[in-house]
Amino acid sequence: MSEFKTPYQLLGAEGIKQLAHAFYDVMDELPEARRIRDMHGKDLGDIKGKLTDYLTGWMGGPPVYHSKHGTVCLTDPHAGYPIGPEERDQWVMCFEKALERIDASDEVKEMLRGPIRQIAGAVQNRDESIKPNDDPNIIAIG
């Protein structure tokens, strides 16, 4: 019987950094992820670092995010953004494509499939996706 390994042990610190960067690169590139991309600032550098820090601890490595930024609450930073089923699914899609982009093993993909969906569901704060014209974060449509 083989010993259980965490995603952190399987990917390593560099692999997790590559995953976080690939996640936001995918989000930045795919038109079908535009809705969630627009929830972020133009420069994704800082958020890539924060996601790397978060994923490191979440995947079984050292608690880097907690050491740098304090406690972790995923719902608070997302509360100001309308996140419905479409946005949730876009987020999951970006994460799954990022795993493919870094050539993560099938073991890692399977290990993360359920938890990633749980995280996406936890930050969802609406039953329906918001229509672009109804987004309170957009001042002008046109």
XYZ file of N, CA and C in Angstrom:
426
model
N 0.842 -1.182 0.000
C 0.000 0.000 0.000
C 0.890 1.249 0.000
N 0.599 2.160 -0.899
C 1.431 3.357 -1.001
C 1.004 4.405 0.020
N 1.964 5.232 0.378
C 1.723 6.288 1.343
C 0.958 7.436 0.683
N -0.032 7.989 1.398
C -0.799 9.128 0.886
C 0.108 10.345 0.783
N -0.025 11.052 -0.312
C 0.711 12.306 -0.496
C -0.290 13.431 -0.711
N 0.031 14.584 -0.175
C -0.819 15.761 -0.358
C -0.570 16.356 -1.739
N -1.498 17.181 -2.213
C -1.242 17.879 -3.474
C 0.052 18.699 -3.416
N 0.346 19.262 -2.248
C 1.591 20.026 -2.103
C 2.803 19.133 -2.334
N 2.776 17.931 -1.779
C 3.893 17.004 -1.973
C 4.004 16.574 -3.435
N 2.878 16.426 -4.104
C 2.884 15.978 -5.495
C 3.294 17.088 -6.462
N 2.841 18.311 -6.198
C 3.137 19.432 -7.099
C 4.404 20.186 -6.710
N 4.654 20.267 -5.426
C 5.771 21.062 -4.933
C 5.433 22.544 -4.948
N 6.249 23.328 -4.289
C 6.011 24.771 -4.199
C 6.009 25.421 -5.579
N 6.937 25.019 -6.428
C 7.009 25.608 -7.769
C 5.794 25.212 -8.606
N 5.335 23.973 -8.470
C 4.153 23.521 -9.202
C 2.907 24.283 -8.792
N 2.791 24.582 -7.509
C 1.642 25.355 -7.033
C 1.721 26.784 -7.557
N 2.911 27.347 -7.583
C 3.077 28.692 -8.153
C 2.686 28.681 -9.627
N 3.130 27.670 -10.364
C 2.769 27.555 -11.777
C 1.256 27.424 -11.941
N 0.618 26.669 -11.055
C -0.831 26.491 -11.120
C -1.555 27.816 -10.896
N -1.156 28.556 -9.875
C -1.800 29.845 -9.584
C -1.635 30.813 -10.749
N -0.455 30.848 -11.319
C -0.210 31.742 -12.456
C -0.994 31.275 -13.679
N -1.021 29.965 -13.918
C -1.775 29.430 -15.059
C -3.266 29.707 -14.898
N -3.770 29.622 -13.665
C -5.187 29.894 -13.400
C -5.561 31.297 -13.881
N -4.784 32.293 -13.470
C -5.106 33.662 -13.872
C -4.765 33.935 -15.330
N -3.783 33.243 -15.874
C -3.497 33.378 -17.305
C -4.665 32.854 -18.131
N -5.204 31.700 -17.733
C -6.368 31.130 -18.425
C -7.541 32.098 -18.325
N -7.781 32.617 -17.130
C -8.884 33.553 -16.930
C -8.713 34.788 -17.814
N -7.490 35.239 -17.947
C -7.196 36.431 -18.732
C -7.373 36.186 -20.231
N -7.152 34.962 -20.675
C -7.159 34.639 -22.100
C -8.514 34.196 -22.642
N -9.318 33.544 -21.836
C -10.548 32.942 -22.350
C -11.722 33.918 -22.354
N -12.316 34.147 -23.515
C -13.490 35.023 -23.568
C -14.632 34.514 -22.687
N -14.751 33.198 -22.562
C -15.848 32.651 -21.754
C -15.624 32.850 -20.251
N -14.471 33.367 -19.860
C -14.206 33.682 -18.455
C -14.216 35.190 -18.213
N -14.655 35.952 -19.190
C -14.609 37.410 -19.115
C -15.332 37.953 -17.886
N -16.452 37.354 -17.548
C -17.238 37.871 -16.428
C -16.434 37.837 -15.125
N -15.738 36.736 -14.881
C -14.960 36.690 -13.641
C -13.641 37.457 -13.785
N -13.108 37.532 -14.977
C -11.877 38.310 -15.185
C -12.121 39.778 -14.870
N -13.301 40.268 -15.250
C -13.640 41.671 -15.024
C -13.798 42.014 -13.542
N -13.859 41.004 -12.686
C -13.950 41.246 -11.246
C -12.582 41.556 -10.638
N -11.540 41.437 -11.440
C -10.172 41.645 -10.974
C -9.593 42.906 -11.601
N -8.572 43.440 -10.984
C -7.891 44.596 -11.533
C -7.124 44.243 -12.795
N -6.639 45.269 -13.462
C -5.899 45.063 -14.709
C -4.642 44.230 -14.475
N -3.891 44.553 -13.421
C -2.650 43.843 -13.103
C -2.969 42.661 -12.187
N -2.653 41.462 -12.651
C -2.945 40.250 -11.888
C -1.757 39.770 -11.052
N -0.662 40.508 -11.059
C 0.544 40.076 -10.359
C 0.330 39.812 -8.879
N -0.287 40.753 -8.183
C -0.495 40.618 -6.741
C -1.428 39.452 -6.422
N -2.495 39.324 -7.179
C -3.474 38.270 -6.894
C -2.899 36.891 -7.211
N -2.016 36.805 -8.199
C -1.341 35.525 -8.483
C -0.508 35.105 -7.274
N 0.170 36.067 -6.675
C 0.970 35.772 -5.484
C 0.114 35.337 -4.314
N -1.001 36.022 -4.114
C -1.892 35.659 -3.008
C -2.502 34.276 -3.217
N -2.869 33.958 -4.461
C -3.414 32.626 -4.719
C -2.340 31.566 -4.502
N -1.119 31.844 -4.910
C -0.014 30.912 -4.654
C 0.127 30.668 -3.158
N 0.119 31.738 -2.383
C 0.239 31.617 -0.928
C -0.910 30.800 -0.350
N -2.134 31.087 -0.788
C -3.299 30.372 -0.273
C -3.238 28.889 -0.637
N -2.996 28.605 -1.916
C -2.986 27.214 -2.369
C -1.880 26.404 -1.698
N -0.767 27.037 -1.386
C 0.331 26.329 -0.720
C -0.149 25.709 0.585
N -0.784 26.494 1.427
C -1.302 25.971 2.690
C -2.489 25.053 2.500
N -3.388 25.413 1.607
C -4.604 24.633 1.371
C -4.278 23.240 0.842
N -3.189 23.133 0.098
C -2.812 21.845 -0.484
C -1.853 21.047 0.397
N -1.663 21.483 1.635
C -0.876 20.692 2.571
C 0.525 21.188 2.835
N 0.873 22.340 2.308
C 2.194 22.915 2.546
C 2.164 23.876 3.722
N 3.209 24.652 3.874
C 3.260 25.610 4.981
C 2.184 26.690 4.832
N 1.714 27.236 5.960
C 0.635 28.235 5.938
C 1.133 29.622 5.526
N 1.591 29.733 4.303
C 2.198 30.975 3.817
C 1.197 32.128 3.839
N -0.015 31.894 3.339
C -1.008 32.968 3.287
C -1.276 33.498 4.694
N -1.510 32.591 5.622
C -1.814 32.990 6.995
C -0.658 33.788 7.596
N 0.565 33.373 7.322
C 1.739 34.084 7.847
C 1.844 35.506 7.302
N 1.498 35.687 6.040
C 1.627 37.002 5.395
C 0.401 37.890 5.565
N -0.791 37.279 5.510
C -2.015 38.071 5.396
C -3.011 37.868 6.533
N -2.754 36.940 7.429
C -3.690 36.669 8.510
C -4.657 35.556 8.146
N -5.760 35.536 8.857
C -6.718 34.448 8.674
C -7.283 34.422 7.258
N -7.739 33.253 6.890
C -8.269 33.033 5.548
C -9.786 32.906 5.627
N -10.479 33.776 4.933
C -11.929 33.687 4.784
C -12.223 33.955 3.316
N -12.639 32.931 2.613
C -12.842 33.079 1.171
C -14.080 33.880 0.806
N -15.087 33.870 1.656
C -16.321 34.561 1.287
C -16.200 36.083 1.414
N -15.454 36.569 2.384
C -15.357 38.019 2.582
C -14.814 38.772 1.369
N -13.675 38.370 0.792
C -13.168 39.140 -0.346
C -14.043 39.046 -1.593
N -14.898 38.045 -1.642
C -15.750 37.861 -2.817
C -17.160 38.422 -2.621
N -17.479 38.864 -1.416
C -18.841 39.291 -1.096
C -19.328 40.456 -1.952
N -18.453 41.333 -2.370
C -18.849 42.504 -3.150
C -19.080 42.234 -4.623
N -18.889 41.001 -5.030
C -19.034 40.652 -6.447
C -20.194 39.689 -6.631
N -20.995 39.903 -7.666
C -22.123 39.002 -7.915
C -21.625 37.678 -8.500
N -21.665 36.631 -7.689
C -21.174 35.321 -8.116
C -22.334 34.337 -8.097
N -22.819 34.044 -9.293
C -23.893 33.074 -9.464
C -23.352 31.798 -10.076
N -24.238 30.937 -10.549
C -23.809 29.659 -11.125
C -22.851 29.801 -12.308
N -23.084 30.773 -13.183
C -22.197 30.933 -14.344
C -20.794 31.349 -13.922
N -20.699 32.273 -12.996
C -19.397 32.726 -12.519
C -18.683 31.593 -11.777
N -19.436 30.864 -10.964
C -18.871 29.707 -10.258
C -18.282 28.711 -11.256
N -19.055 28.404 -12.286
C -18.609 27.424 -13.283
C -17.429 27.940 -14.107
N -17.381 29.248 -14.360
C -16.231 29.826 -15.064
C -14.965 29.655 -14.222
N -15.092 29.864 -12.924
C -13.952 29.721 -12.017
C -13.440 28.284 -12.026
N -14.367 27.330 -11.922
C -13.984 25.911 -11.947
C -13.309 25.577 -13.276
N -13.872 26.061 -14.375
C -13.302 25.809 -15.696
C -11.860 26.332 -15.766
N -11.633 27.538 -15.273
C -10.281 28.108 -15.294
C -9.317 27.260 -14.467
N -9.782 26.774 -13.327
C -8.913 25.964 -12.483
C -8.581 24.641 -13.160
N -9.594 24.018 -13.757
C -9.365 22.740 -14.438
C -8.430 22.914 -15.635
N -8.600 23.994 -16.383
C -7.718 24.252 -17.531
C -6.295 24.580 -17.062
N -6.176 25.238 -15.923
C -4.850 25.526 -15.374
C -4.147 24.229 -14.972
N -4.886 23.293 -14.403
C -4.299 21.992 -14.063
C -3.793 21.286 -15.317
N -4.568 21.379 -16.385
C -4.132 20.789 -17.656
C -2.891 21.507 -18.180
N -2.896 22.819 -18.087
C -1.798 23.620 -18.633
C -0.459 23.288 -17.967
N -0.495 22.992 -16.679
C 0.763 22.664 -15.990
C 1.057 21.165 -16.040
N 0.256 20.425 -16.783
C 0.428 18.971 -16.905
C 0.369 18.268 -15.555
N -0.596 18.672 -14.726
C -0.791 17.998 -13.441
C -1.176 16.544 -13.701
N -0.761 15.679 -12.823
C -1.065 14.256 -12.975
C -2.560 14.015 -12.789
N -3.028 12.894 -13.301
C -4.429 12.520 -13.105
C -4.737 12.386 -11.618
N -3.760 11.925 -10.842
C -3.941 11.787 -9.397
C -4.250 13.142 -8.759
N -3.501 14.156 -9.129
C -3.721 15.497 -8.578
C -5.067 16.040 -9.045
N -5.375 15.892 -10.317
C -6.657 16.387 -10.845
C -7.824 15.749 -10.107
N -7.756 14.442 -9.910
C -8.839 13.735 -9.223
C -8.917 14.154 -7.756
N -7.773 14.328 -7.136
C -7.706 14.719 -5.736
C -8.344 16.095 -5.513
N -8.203 16.994 -6.489
C -8.675 18.368 -6.329
C -10.070 18.617 -6.892
N -10.576 17.708 -7.717
C -11.855 17.933 -8.406
C -12.981 18.324 -7.438
N -13.232 17.527 -6.435
C -14.308 17.814 -5.485
C -14.058 19.055 -4.651
N -12.889 19.161 -4.018
C -12.615 20.350 -3.203
C -12.681 21.666 -3.976
N -12.251 21.666 -5.225
C -12.312 22.891 -6.029
C -13.766 23.298 -6.252
N -14.601 22.328 -6.532
C -16.026 22.625 -6.712
C -16.647 23.122 -5.408
N -16.201 22.583 -4.286
C -16.714 23.038 -2.989
C -16.323 24.490 -2.721
N -15.086 24.836 -3.020
C -14.646 26.227 -2.830
C -15.461 27.160 -3.714
N -15.624 26.785 -4.970
C -16.392 27.626 -5.897
C -17.823 27.793 -5.403
N -18.399 26.726 -4.889
C -19.756 26.807 -4.352
C -19.832 27.675 -3.106
N -18.779 27.667 -2.307
C -18.769 28.452 -1.071
C -18.743 29.951 -1.338
N -18.092 30.384 -2.413
C -18.037 31.821 -2.693
C -19.222 32.293 -3.539
N -19.998 31.342 -4.064
C -21.208 31.735 -4.803
C -22.141 32.436 -3.825
N -22.633 33.604 -4.207
C -23.482 34.378 -3.302
C -24.825 34.764 -3.916
N -25.146 34.163 -5.057
C -26.432 34.404 -5.724
C -26.917 33.109 -6.347
N -28.231 32.975 -6.438
C -28.802 31.792 -7.086
C -28.767 31.904 -8.598
N -28.754 33.133 -9.092
C -28.716 33.359 -10.538
C -27.526 34.243 -10.866
N -27.000 34.057 -12.064
C -25.917 34.928 -12.516
C -26.504 36.278 -12.881
N -25.727 37.307 -12.639
C -26.196 38.661 -12.918
C -26.004 38.974 -14.401
N -26.945 39.681 -14.953
C -26.820 40.127 -16.343
C -25.877 41.328 -16.361
N -25.053 41.459 -17.401
C -24.095 42.578 -17.437
C -24.735 43.940 -17.188
N -25.930 44.177 -17.668
C -26.584 45.480 -17.484
C -27.001 45.720 -16.039
N -27.075 44.654 -15.235
C -27.504 44.785 -13.851
C -26.342 44.822 -12.864
N -25.127 44.735 -13.343
C -23.964 44.676 -12.468
C -23.735 46.037 -11.822
N -23.827 46.129 -10.486
C -23.634 47.414 -9.812
C -22.195 47.911 -9.891
N -21.258 47.049 -10.291
C -19.858 47.461 -10.401
C -19.530 48.068 -11.757
N -20.508 48.111 -12.658
C -20.304 48.697 -13.976
C -21.083 50.006 -14.045
N -20.403 51.098 -14.350
C -21.043 52.414 -14.381
C -21.734 52.653 -15.711
N -21.072 52.318 -16.797
C -21.637 52.599 -18.121
C -21.624 51.339 -18.966
N -22.666 51.138 -19.690
C -22.786 50.013 -20.616
C -22.729 50.582 -22.025
N -21.975 49.946 -22.870
C -21.998 50.469 -24.218
C -20.964 50.019 -25.083
